[in-house]
Coordinates of C-alpha atoms (C1' of nucleotides) in Angstrom, one line a residue:
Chain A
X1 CA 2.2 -15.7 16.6
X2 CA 5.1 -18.0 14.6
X3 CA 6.7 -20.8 16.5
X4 CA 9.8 -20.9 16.5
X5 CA 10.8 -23.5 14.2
X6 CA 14.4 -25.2 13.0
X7 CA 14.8 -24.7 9.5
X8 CA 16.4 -27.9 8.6
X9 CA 13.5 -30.2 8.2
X10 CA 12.4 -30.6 4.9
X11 CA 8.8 -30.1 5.6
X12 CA 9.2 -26.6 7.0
X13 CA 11.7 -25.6 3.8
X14 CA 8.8 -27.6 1.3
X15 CA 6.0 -25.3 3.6
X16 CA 8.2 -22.0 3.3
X17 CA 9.0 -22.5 -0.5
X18 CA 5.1 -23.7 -1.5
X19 CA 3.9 -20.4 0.4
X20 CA 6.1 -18.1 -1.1
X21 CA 5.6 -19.3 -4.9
X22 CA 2.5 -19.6 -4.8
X23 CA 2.4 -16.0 -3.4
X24 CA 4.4 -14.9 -6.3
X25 CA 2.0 -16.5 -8.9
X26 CA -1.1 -14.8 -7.5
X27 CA 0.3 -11.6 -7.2
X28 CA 1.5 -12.1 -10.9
X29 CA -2.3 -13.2 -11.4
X30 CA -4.3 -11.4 -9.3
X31 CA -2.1 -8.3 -7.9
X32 CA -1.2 -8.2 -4.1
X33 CA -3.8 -6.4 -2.8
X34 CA -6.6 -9.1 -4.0
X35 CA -4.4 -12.3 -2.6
X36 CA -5.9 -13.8 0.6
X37 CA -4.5 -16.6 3.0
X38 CA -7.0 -18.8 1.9
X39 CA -5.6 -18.2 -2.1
X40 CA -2.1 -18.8 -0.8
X41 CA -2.5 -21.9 1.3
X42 CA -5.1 -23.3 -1.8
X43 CA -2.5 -22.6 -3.9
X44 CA 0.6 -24.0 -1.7
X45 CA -1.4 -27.5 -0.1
X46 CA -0.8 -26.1 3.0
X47 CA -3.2 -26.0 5.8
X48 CA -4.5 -22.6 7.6
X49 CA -2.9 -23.0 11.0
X50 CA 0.5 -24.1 9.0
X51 CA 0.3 -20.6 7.3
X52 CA -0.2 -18.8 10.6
X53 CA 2.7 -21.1 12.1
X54 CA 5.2 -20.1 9.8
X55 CA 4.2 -16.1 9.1
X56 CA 2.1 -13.6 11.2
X57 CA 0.8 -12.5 7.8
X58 CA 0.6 -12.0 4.1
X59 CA 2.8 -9.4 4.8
X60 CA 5.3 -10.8 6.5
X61 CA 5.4 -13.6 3.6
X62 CA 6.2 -11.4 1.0
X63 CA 9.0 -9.6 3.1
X64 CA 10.4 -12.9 3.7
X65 CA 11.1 -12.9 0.0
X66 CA 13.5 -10.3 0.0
X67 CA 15.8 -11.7 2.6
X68 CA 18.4 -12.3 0.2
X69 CA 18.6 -8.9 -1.1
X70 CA 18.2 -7.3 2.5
X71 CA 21.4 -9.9 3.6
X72 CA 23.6 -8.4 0.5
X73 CA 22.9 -5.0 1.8
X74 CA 24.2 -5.9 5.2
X75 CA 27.3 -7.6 3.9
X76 CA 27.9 -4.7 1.5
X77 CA 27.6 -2.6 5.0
X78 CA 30.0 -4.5 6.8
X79 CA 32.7 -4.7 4.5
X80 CA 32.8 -1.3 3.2
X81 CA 33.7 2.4 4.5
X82 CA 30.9 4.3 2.9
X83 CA 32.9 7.3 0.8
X84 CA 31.4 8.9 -2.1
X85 CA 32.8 6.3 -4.5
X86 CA 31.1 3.0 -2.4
X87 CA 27.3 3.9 -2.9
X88 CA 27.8 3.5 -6.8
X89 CA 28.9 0.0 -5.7
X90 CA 26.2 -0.9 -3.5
X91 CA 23.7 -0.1 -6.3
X92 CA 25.3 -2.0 -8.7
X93 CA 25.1 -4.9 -6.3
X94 CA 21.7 -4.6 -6.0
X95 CA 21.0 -4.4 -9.5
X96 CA 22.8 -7.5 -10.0
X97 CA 21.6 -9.5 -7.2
X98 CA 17.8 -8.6 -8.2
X99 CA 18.8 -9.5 -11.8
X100 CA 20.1 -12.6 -10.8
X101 CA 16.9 -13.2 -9.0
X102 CA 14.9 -12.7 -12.0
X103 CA 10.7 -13.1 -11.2
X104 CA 11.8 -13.1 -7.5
X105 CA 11.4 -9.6 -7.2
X106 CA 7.6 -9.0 -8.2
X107 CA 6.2 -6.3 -5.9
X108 CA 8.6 -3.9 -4.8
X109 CA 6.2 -1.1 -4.9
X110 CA 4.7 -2.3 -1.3
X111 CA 8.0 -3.4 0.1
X112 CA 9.1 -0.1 -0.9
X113 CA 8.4 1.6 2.4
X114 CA 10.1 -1.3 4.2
X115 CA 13.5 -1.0 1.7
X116 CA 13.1 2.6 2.0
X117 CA 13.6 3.2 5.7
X118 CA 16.1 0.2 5.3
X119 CA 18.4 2.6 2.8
X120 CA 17.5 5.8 4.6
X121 CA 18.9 4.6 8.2
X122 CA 22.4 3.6 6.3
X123 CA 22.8 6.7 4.0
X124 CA 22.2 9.0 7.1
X125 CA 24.8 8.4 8.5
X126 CA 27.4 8.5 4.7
X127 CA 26.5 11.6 3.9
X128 CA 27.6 15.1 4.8
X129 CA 25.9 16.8 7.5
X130 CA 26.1 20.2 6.2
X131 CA 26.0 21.4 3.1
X132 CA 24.2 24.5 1.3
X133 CA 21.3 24.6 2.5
X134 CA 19.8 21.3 1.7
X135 CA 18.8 18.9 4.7
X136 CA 20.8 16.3 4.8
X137 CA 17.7 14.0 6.0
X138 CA 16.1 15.2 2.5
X139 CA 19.2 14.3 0.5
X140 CA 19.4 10.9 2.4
X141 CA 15.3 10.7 1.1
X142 CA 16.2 11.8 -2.0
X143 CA 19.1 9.5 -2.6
X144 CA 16.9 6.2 -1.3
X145 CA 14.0 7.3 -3.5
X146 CA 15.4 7.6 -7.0
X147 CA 17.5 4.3 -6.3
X148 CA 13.7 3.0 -5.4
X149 CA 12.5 4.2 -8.7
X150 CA 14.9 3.0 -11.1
X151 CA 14.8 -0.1 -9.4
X152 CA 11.1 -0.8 -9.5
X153 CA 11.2 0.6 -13.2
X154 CA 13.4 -1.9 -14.2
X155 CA 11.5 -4.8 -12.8
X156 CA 8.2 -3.5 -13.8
X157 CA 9.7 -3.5 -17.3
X158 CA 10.9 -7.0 -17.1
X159 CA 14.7 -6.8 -16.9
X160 CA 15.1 -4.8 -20.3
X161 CA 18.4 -3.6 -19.5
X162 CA 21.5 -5.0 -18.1
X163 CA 22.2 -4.1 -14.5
X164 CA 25.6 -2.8 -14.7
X165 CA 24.0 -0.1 -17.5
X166 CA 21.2 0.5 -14.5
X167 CA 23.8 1.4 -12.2
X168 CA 25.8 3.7 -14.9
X169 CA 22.5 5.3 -15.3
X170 CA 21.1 5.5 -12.1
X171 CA 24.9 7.1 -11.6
X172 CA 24.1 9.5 -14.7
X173 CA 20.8 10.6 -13.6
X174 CA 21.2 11.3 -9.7
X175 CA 25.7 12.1 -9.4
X176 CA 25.7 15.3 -11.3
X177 CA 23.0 17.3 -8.6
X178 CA 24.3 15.4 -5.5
X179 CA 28.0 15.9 -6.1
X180 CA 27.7 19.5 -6.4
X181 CA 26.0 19.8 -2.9
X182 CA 27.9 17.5 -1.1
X183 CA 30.8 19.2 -2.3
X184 CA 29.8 22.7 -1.2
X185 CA 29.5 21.3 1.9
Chain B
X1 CA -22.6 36.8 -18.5
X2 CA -20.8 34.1 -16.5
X3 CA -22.7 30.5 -16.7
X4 CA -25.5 30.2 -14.1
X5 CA -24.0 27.2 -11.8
X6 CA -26.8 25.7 -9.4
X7 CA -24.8 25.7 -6.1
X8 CA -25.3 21.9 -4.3
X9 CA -27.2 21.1 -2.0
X10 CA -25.8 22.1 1.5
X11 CA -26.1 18.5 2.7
X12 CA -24.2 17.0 0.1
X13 CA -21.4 19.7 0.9
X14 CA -21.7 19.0 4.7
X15 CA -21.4 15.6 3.8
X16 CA -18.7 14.9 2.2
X17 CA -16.9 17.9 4.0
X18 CA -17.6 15.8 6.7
X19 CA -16.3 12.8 6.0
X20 CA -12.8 14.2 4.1
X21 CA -12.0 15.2 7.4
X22 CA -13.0 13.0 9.9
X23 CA -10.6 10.7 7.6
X24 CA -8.2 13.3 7.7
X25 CA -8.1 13.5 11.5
X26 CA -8.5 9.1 11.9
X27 CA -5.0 9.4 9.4
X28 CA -3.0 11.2 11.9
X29 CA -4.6 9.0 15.1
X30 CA -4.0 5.4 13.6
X31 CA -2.7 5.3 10.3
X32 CA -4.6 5.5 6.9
X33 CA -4.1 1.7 7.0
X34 CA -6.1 1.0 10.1
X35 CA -9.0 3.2 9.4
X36 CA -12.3 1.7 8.9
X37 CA -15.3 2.8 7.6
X38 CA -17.1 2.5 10.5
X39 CA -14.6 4.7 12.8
X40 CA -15.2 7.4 9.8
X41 CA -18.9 7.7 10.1
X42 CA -18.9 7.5 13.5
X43 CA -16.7 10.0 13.2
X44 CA -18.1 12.4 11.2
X45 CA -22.1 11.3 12.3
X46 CA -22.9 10.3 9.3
X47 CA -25.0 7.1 8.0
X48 CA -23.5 3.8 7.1
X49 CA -25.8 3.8 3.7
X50 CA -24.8 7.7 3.1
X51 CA -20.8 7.0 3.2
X52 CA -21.8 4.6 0.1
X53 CA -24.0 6.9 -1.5
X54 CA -21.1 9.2 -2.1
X55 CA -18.0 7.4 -2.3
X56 CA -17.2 3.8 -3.3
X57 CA -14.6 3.2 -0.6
X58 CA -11.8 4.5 1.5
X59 CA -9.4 4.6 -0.9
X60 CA -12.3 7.1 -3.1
X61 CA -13.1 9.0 -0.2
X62 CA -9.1 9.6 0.4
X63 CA -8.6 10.3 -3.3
X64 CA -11.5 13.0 -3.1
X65 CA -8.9 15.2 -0.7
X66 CA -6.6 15.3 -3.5
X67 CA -8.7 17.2 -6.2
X68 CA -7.4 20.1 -5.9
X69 CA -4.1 19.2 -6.8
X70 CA -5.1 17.5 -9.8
X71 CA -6.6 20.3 -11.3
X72 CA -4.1 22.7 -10.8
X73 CA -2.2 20.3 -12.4
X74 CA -4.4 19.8 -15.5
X75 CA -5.3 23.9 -15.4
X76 CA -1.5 23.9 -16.1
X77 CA -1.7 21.3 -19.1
X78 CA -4.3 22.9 -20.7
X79 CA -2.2 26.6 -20.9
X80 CA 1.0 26.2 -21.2
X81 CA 3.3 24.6 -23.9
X82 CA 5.4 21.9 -22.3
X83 CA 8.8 23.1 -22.8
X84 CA 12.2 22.5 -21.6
X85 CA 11.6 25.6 -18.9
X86 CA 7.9 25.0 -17.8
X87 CA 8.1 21.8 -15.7
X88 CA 10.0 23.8 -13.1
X89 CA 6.7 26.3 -13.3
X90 CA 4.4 23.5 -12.7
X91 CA 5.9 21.9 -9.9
X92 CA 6.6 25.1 -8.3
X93 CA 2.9 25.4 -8.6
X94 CA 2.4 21.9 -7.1
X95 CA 4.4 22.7 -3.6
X96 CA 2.3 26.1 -3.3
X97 CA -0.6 24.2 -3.8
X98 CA -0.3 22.0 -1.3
X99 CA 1.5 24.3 1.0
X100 CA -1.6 26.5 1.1
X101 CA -3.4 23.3 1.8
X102 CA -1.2 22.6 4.9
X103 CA -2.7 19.3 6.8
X104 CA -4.7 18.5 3.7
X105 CA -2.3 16.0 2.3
X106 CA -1.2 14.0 5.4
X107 CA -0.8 10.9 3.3
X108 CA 0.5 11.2 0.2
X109 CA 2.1 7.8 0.3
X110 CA -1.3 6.0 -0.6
X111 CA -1.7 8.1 -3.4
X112 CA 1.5 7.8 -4.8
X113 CA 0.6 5.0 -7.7
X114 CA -2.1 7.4 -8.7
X115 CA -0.3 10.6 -8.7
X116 CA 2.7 9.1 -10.2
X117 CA 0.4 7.9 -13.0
X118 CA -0.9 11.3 -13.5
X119 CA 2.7 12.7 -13.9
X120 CA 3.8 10.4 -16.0
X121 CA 1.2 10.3 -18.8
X122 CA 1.9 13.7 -19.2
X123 CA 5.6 13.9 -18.9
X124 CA 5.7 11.2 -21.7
X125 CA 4.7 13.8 -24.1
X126 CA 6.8 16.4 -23.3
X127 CA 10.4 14.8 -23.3
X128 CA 12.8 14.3 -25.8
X129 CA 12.0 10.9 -27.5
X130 CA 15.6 10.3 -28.1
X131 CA 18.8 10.3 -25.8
X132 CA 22.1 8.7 -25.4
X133 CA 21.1 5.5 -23.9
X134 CA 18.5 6.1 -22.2
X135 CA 14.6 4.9 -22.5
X136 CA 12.2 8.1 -22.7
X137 CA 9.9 6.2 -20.2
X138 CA 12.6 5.8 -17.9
X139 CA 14.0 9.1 -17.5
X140 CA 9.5 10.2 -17.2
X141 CA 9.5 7.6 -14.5
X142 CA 12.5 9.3 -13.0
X143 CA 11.1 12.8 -13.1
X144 CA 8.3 12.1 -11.9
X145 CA 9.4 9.8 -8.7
X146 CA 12.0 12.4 -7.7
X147 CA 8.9 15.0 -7.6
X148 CA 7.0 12.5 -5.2
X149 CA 9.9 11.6 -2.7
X150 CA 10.6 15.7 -2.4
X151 CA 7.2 16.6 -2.0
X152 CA 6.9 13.1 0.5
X153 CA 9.8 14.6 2.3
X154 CA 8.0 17.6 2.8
X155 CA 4.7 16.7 3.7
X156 CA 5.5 14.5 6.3
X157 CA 8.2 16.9 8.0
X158 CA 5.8 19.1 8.3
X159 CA 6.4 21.6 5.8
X160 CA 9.9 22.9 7.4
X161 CA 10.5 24.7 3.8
X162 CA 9.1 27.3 1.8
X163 CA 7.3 26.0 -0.9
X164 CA 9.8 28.1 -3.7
X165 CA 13.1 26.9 -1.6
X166 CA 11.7 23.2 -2.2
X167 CA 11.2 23.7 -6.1
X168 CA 14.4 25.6 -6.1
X169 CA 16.0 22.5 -4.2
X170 CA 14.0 20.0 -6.6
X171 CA 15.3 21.7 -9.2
X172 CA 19.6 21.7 -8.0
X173 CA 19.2 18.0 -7.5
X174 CA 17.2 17.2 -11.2
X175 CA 17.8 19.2 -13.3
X176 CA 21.8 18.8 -13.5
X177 CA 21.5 14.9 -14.0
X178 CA 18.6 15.6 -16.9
X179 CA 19.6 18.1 -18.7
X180 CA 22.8 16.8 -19.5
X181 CA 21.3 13.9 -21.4
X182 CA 18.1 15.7 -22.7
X183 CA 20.5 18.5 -24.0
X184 CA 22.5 15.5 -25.9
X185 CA 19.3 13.8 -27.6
Chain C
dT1 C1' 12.7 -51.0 11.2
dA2 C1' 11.1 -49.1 15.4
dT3 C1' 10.7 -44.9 18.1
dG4 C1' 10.0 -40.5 19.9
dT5 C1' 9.6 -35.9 18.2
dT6 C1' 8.2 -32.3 15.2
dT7 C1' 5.3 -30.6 11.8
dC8 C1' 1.1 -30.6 9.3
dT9 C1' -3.9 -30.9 9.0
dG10 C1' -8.6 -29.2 8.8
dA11 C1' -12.6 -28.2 10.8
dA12 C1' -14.8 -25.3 14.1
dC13 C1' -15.0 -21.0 16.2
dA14 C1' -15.2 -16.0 17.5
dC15 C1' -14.6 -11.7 15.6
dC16 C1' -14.8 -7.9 12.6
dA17 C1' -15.1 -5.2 8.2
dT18 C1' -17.5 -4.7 3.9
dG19 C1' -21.3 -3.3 1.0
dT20 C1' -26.4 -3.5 0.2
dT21 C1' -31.3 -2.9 1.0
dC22 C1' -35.3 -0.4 2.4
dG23 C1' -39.0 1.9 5.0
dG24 C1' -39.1 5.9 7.4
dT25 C1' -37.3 10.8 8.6
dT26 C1' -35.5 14.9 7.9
dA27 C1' -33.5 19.0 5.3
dT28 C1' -33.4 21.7 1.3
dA29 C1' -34.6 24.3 -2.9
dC30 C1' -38.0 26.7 -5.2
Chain D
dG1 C1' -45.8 25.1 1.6
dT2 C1' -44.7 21.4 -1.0
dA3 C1' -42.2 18.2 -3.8
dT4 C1' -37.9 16.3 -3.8
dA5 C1' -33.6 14.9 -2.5
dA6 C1' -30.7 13.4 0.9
dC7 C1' -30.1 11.1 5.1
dC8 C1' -30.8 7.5 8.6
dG9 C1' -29.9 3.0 10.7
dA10 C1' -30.8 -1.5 11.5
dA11 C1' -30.7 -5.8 9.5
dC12 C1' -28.5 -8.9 6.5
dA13 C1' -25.4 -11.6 3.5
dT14 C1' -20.7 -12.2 2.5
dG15 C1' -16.1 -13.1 3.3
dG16 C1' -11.5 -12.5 5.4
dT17 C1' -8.7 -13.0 9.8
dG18 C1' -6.4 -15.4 13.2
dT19 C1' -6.8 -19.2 17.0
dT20 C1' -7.4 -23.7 18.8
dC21 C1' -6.8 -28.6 19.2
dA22 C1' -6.8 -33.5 18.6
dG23 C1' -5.3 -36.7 15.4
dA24 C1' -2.5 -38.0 11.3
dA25 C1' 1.7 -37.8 8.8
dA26 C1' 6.6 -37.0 8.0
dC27 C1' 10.9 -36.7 9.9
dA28 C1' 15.7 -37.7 12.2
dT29 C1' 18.0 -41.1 14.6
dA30 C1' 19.8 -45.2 15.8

DNA sequence: TATGTTTCTGAACACCATGTTCGGTTATAC
DNA sequence: GTATAACCGAACATGGTGTTCAGAAACATA
């Protein structure tokens, strides 16, 4: 199990930053599901109990990549009612912040159970909890999902189009059949 | 005269029948992720050497449960024109298909990349190469990842809709966001 | 610059899963 | 009934995981 370690010595930052890059360049090379710990400290300089002292696991690594975008989704949360105008503006905030991020954001497809549950938990509770007969648990899936799958589109495909066009897209593709059953509610 | 097919031998069939659902069952206990082979053949009394005469891996062995669906889907290719009406038909098809199947497709999450694939070669061909602003790829992508979250939804709630009220559903959420910009290509 | 503390090291270890091989044994088709 | 194929299972090589620990190195501080 990870020690529990003060972040502000450099070594632990250099350690943490070494792991996760070189991470990044062998899934870019080799595709996650062929990295091993022993690729990822080679790659890094780090030694095998340092790996096992910072993460439980390869896993746990990658997630620890996506911290920034899971804390903009709990600011967003905080500082916002959800109405039917806000998710459009959570999106776009995502869109952007992976943008901004650019290479950081590799692998979504096997966070995407992880970011999934993280959306559905949220949008639960935004949506309407009747409306004709659709469940509102399947909208909430539905909702998560097609987010899920512009997103990992758009990175797959290397940033080809702005993320504020994303989000007026993403609005495009998935407003016109949700509006009409939430509003029926 | 219909073609003289020489039937396989039982073993084979007892075989793999054998192993398909000893997986099957191990899936439900622990987690597609935590099955080994070993807990498979053990399961399903079968020898080490035989699991690898018939499938390469896990990930084969778990793809094998999934043949039906694919050719009902490629039975559909190969006799209808793709038109603007018929993907409705097909995935209408899809959810019967696997409705009738109940409990033979606990996970489709693992073979989402493949299935997605599948989908999306063939919905390439059959949309509208130009839109307003939006890539053809993307908008297959889309199509064919709203498809997967509904029938994911459904799957692992336990089938708590008819198979036709979850195309008709499918269809109220899709459609209206499609159409609009396939009708303006 | 000296000091005490924290982190990193790396080799050794136990454990477990994978995939192959092969001589011997069934079960099956015909 | 017989030839053939499928199955068995133990043994083996390979390689990844996660832990441990004593010593070396880097750090913050003063």
């Amino acid at each position: 199990m990870p020690k529990k370690v003060k972040p502000e010595d450099r070594r632990i930052q250099r350690t943490r930053q070494s792991l996760q890059t070189a991470l990044s360049e062998l899934i870019v090379e080799k595709g996650y599901e062929k990295v091993t710990v022993q690729d990822v400290i080679d790659r890094a300089n780090v030694g095998r109990s340092t790996f096992y002292a910072h993460f439980e696991s390869l896993d746990q690594l990658l997630l620890s990549g996506f911290e920034p975008l899971r804390m903009q989704f709990e600011d967003f949360l905080s500082g916002t009612t959800f109405d039917i105008e806000s998710p459009w503006a959570l999106s776009l905030a995502m869109f952007q912040q992976v943008q901004k991020q650019k290479g950081g954001y590799i692998t979504l497809t096997h966070i995407q159970k992880f970011l999934h549950g993280y959306l559905l938990d949220h949008l639960k509770q935004g949506l309407p909890k009747r409306n004709k007969n659709i469940p509102p648990e399947l909208l909430a899936h539905y909702v998560a999902s097609t987010f899920i799958a512009l997103m990992t589109w758009w990175i797959d495909n290397n940033y080809p189009i702005p993320a504020e066009k994303m989000n007026e897209i993403y609005r495009q593709l998935v407003e016109p059949g949700t509006m009409a059953i939430m509003m029926g509610a």
